[in-house]
PDB file of C-alpha atoms in Angstrom:
ATOM      1  CA  LEU M   1     177.271 123.994 137.681  1.00 47.00           C
ATOM      2  CA  PHE M   2     180.147 121.570 138.503  1.00 51.00           C
ATOM      3  CA  PRO M   3     182.498 122.746 141.557  1.00 56.00           C
ATOM      4  CA  TYR M   4     185.515 124.103 140.635  1.00 52.00           C
ATOM      5  CA  THR M   5     187.677 120.804 141.610  1.00 55.00           C
ATOM      6  CA  THR M   6     185.699 118.598 139.576  1.00 58.00           C
ATOM      7  CA  LEU M   7     186.577 120.984 136.525  1.00 57.00           C
ATOM      8  CA  PHE M   8     190.048 121.161 137.489  1.00 61.00           C
ATOM      9  CA  ARG M   9     190.197 117.588 137.733  1.00 73.00           C
ATOM     10  CA  SER M  10     188.942 116.803 134.690  1.00 82.00           C
ATOM     11  CA  GLN M  11     191.458 119.428 132.962  1.00 84.00           C
ATOM     12  CA  TYR M  12     193.912 117.530 135.017  1.00 85.00           C
ATOM     13  CA  GLN M  13     192.727 114.073 133.436  1.00 88.00           C
ATOM     14  CA  ILE M  14     192.869 115.412 130.017  1.00 87.00           C
ATOM     15  CA  MET M  15     196.171 116.747 130.133  1.00 88.00           C
ATOM     16  CA  SER M  16     197.506 113.831 131.558  1.00 90.00           C
ATOM     17  CA  VAL M  17     195.861 111.257 128.830  1.00 90.00           C
ATOM     18  CA  LEU M  18     197.075 113.879 126.563  1.00 89.00           C
ATOM     19  CA  TRP M  19     200.583 114.039 127.625  1.00 89.00           C
ATOM     20  CA  ARG M  20     201.335 110.500 128.374  1.00 90.00           C
ATOM     21  CA  ARG M  21     199.752 108.771 125.395  1.00 92.00           C
ATOM     22  CA  TYR M  22     200.129 111.520 122.485  1.00 90.00           C
ATOM     23  CA  PRO M  23     203.515 113.239 123.748  1.00 87.00           C
ATOM     24  CA  ASP M  24     204.461 113.905 120.247  1.00 89.00           C
ATOM     25  CA  ILE M  25     201.364 116.041 119.268  1.00 87.00           C
ATOM     26  CA  ALA M  26     200.607 117.052 122.987  1.00 83.00           C
ATOM     27  CA  ASP M  27     202.476 120.639 122.415  1.00 78.00           C
ATOM     28  CA  LEU M  28     200.047 121.571 119.820  1.00 80.00           C
ATOM     29  CA  GLN M  29     197.101 121.843 122.090  1.00 79.00           C
ATOM     30  CA  CYS M  30     196.478 125.478 123.141  1.00 78.00           C
ATOM     31  CA  SER M  31     194.324 126.765 125.846  1.00 78.00           C
ATOM     32  CA  CYS M  32     195.319 130.427 126.506  1.00 83.00           C
ATOM     33  CA  TRP M  33     192.314 132.863 124.981  1.00 80.00           C
ATOM     34  CA  SER M  34     194.505 135.823 126.079  1.00 82.00           C
ATOM     35  CA  ILE M  35     197.011 135.557 123.202  1.00 80.00           C
ATOM     36  CA  GLN M  36     197.586 138.408 120.453  1.00 78.00           C
ATOM     37  CA  ASP M  37     200.324 137.099 118.343  1.00 77.00           C
ATOM     38  CA  PRO M  38     199.158 133.840 116.633  1.00 74.00           C
ATOM     39  CA  HIS M  39     202.580 132.544 116.548  1.00 76.00           C
ATOM     40  CA  VAL M  40     202.588 132.283 120.246  1.00 78.00           C
ATOM     41  CA  GLY M  41     200.692 129.457 122.235  1.00 80.00           C
ATOM     42  CA  TYR M  42     200.419 131.151 125.584  1.00 86.00           C
ATOM     43  CA  CYS M  43     201.076 134.525 126.782  1.00 86.00           C
ATOM     44  CA  SER M  44     202.138 133.406 130.307  1.00 86.00           C
ATOM     45  CA  LEU M  45     200.119 136.025 132.204  1.00 84.00           C
ATOM     46  CA  CYS M  46     196.612 134.837 132.531  1.00 87.00           C
ATOM     47  CA  LEU M  47     194.971 132.674 134.863  1.00 86.00           C
ATOM     48  CA  LYS M  48     194.529 129.787 132.106  1.00 86.00           C
ATOM     49  CA  CYS M  49     198.184 129.698 131.410  1.00 88.00           C
ATOM     50  CA  LEU M  50     198.745 129.643 135.066  1.00 88.00           C
ATOM     51  CA  LYS M  51     196.479 126.554 135.653  1.00 87.00           C
ATOM     52  CA  ILE M  52     197.961 124.704 132.549  1.00 89.00           C
ATOM     53  CA  ALA M  53     201.559 125.388 134.009  1.00 90.00           C
ATOM     54  CA  MET M  54     200.477 124.078 137.456  1.00 90.00           C
ATOM     55  CA  ILE M  55     199.112 120.866 135.473  1.00 90.00           C
ATOM     56  CA  LEU M  56     201.914 120.389 133.429  1.00 91.00           C
ATOM     57  CA  ILE M  57     204.452 121.129 136.643  1.00 92.00           C
ATOM     58  CA  SER M  58     202.221 118.284 138.431  1.00 91.00           C
ATOM     59  CA  LEU M  59     202.856 116.285 135.497  1.00 91.00           C
ATOM     60  CA  ASP M  60     206.648 116.666 135.848  1.00 93.00           C
ATOM     61  CA  ILE M  61     206.484 118.210 132.524  1.00 92.00           C
ATOM     62  CA  ASP M  62     208.312 121.540 131.979  1.00 92.00           C
ATOM     63  CA  PRO M  63     205.713 124.380 130.824  1.00 90.00           C
ATOM     64  CA  ALA M  64     208.418 125.930 128.814  1.00 90.00           C
ATOM     65  CA  ARG M  65     208.214 122.916 126.424  1.00 88.00           C
ATOM     66  CA  LEU M  66     205.145 124.909 125.283  1.00 86.00           C
ATOM     67  CA  GLY M  67     206.854 128.139 125.248  1.00 86.00           C
ATOM     68  CA  MET M  68     205.273 129.459 128.555  1.00 88.00           C
ATOM     69  CA  ASP M  69     207.431 131.792 130.457  1.00 87.00           C
ATOM     70  CA  VAL M  70     207.390 130.438 134.216  1.00 86.00           C
ATOM     71  CA  ASN M  71     208.929 133.002 135.596  1.00 87.00           C
ATOM     72  CA  ALA M  72     206.667 135.891 133.995  1.00 82.00           C
ATOM     73  CA  LEU M  73     203.717 133.566 135.476  1.00 84.00           C
ATOM     74  CA  PHE M  74     204.800 133.529 139.056  1.00 81.00           C
ATOM     75  CA  LEU M  75     206.705 136.623 139.360  1.00 80.00           C
ATOM     76  CA  LYS M  76     204.053 138.862 137.884  1.00 70.00           C
ATOM     77  CA  GLY M  77     201.056 137.116 138.657  1.00 59.00           C
ATOM     78  CA  ALA M  78     198.271 135.614 136.506  1.00 54.00           C
ATOM     79  CA  ARG M  79     195.910 138.544 135.390  1.00 56.00           C
TER      80      ARG M  79
END
């Protein structure tokens, strides 16, 4: 198994390429497996949403652009 930092680094690289090269379709990408509503892309409560939000913030992209509730992520904490 890869170390966690290697996995996070690869997720960062994928998101970076996606958002820099294909910004018009980047918001179609969805990684949350906890969503209940098919019309909502992210639950804003799980650890995966927190990781994606942190990557987007580091890329200077507002997670709200994907419909993420950053307040819910940071105030409630990821499950």
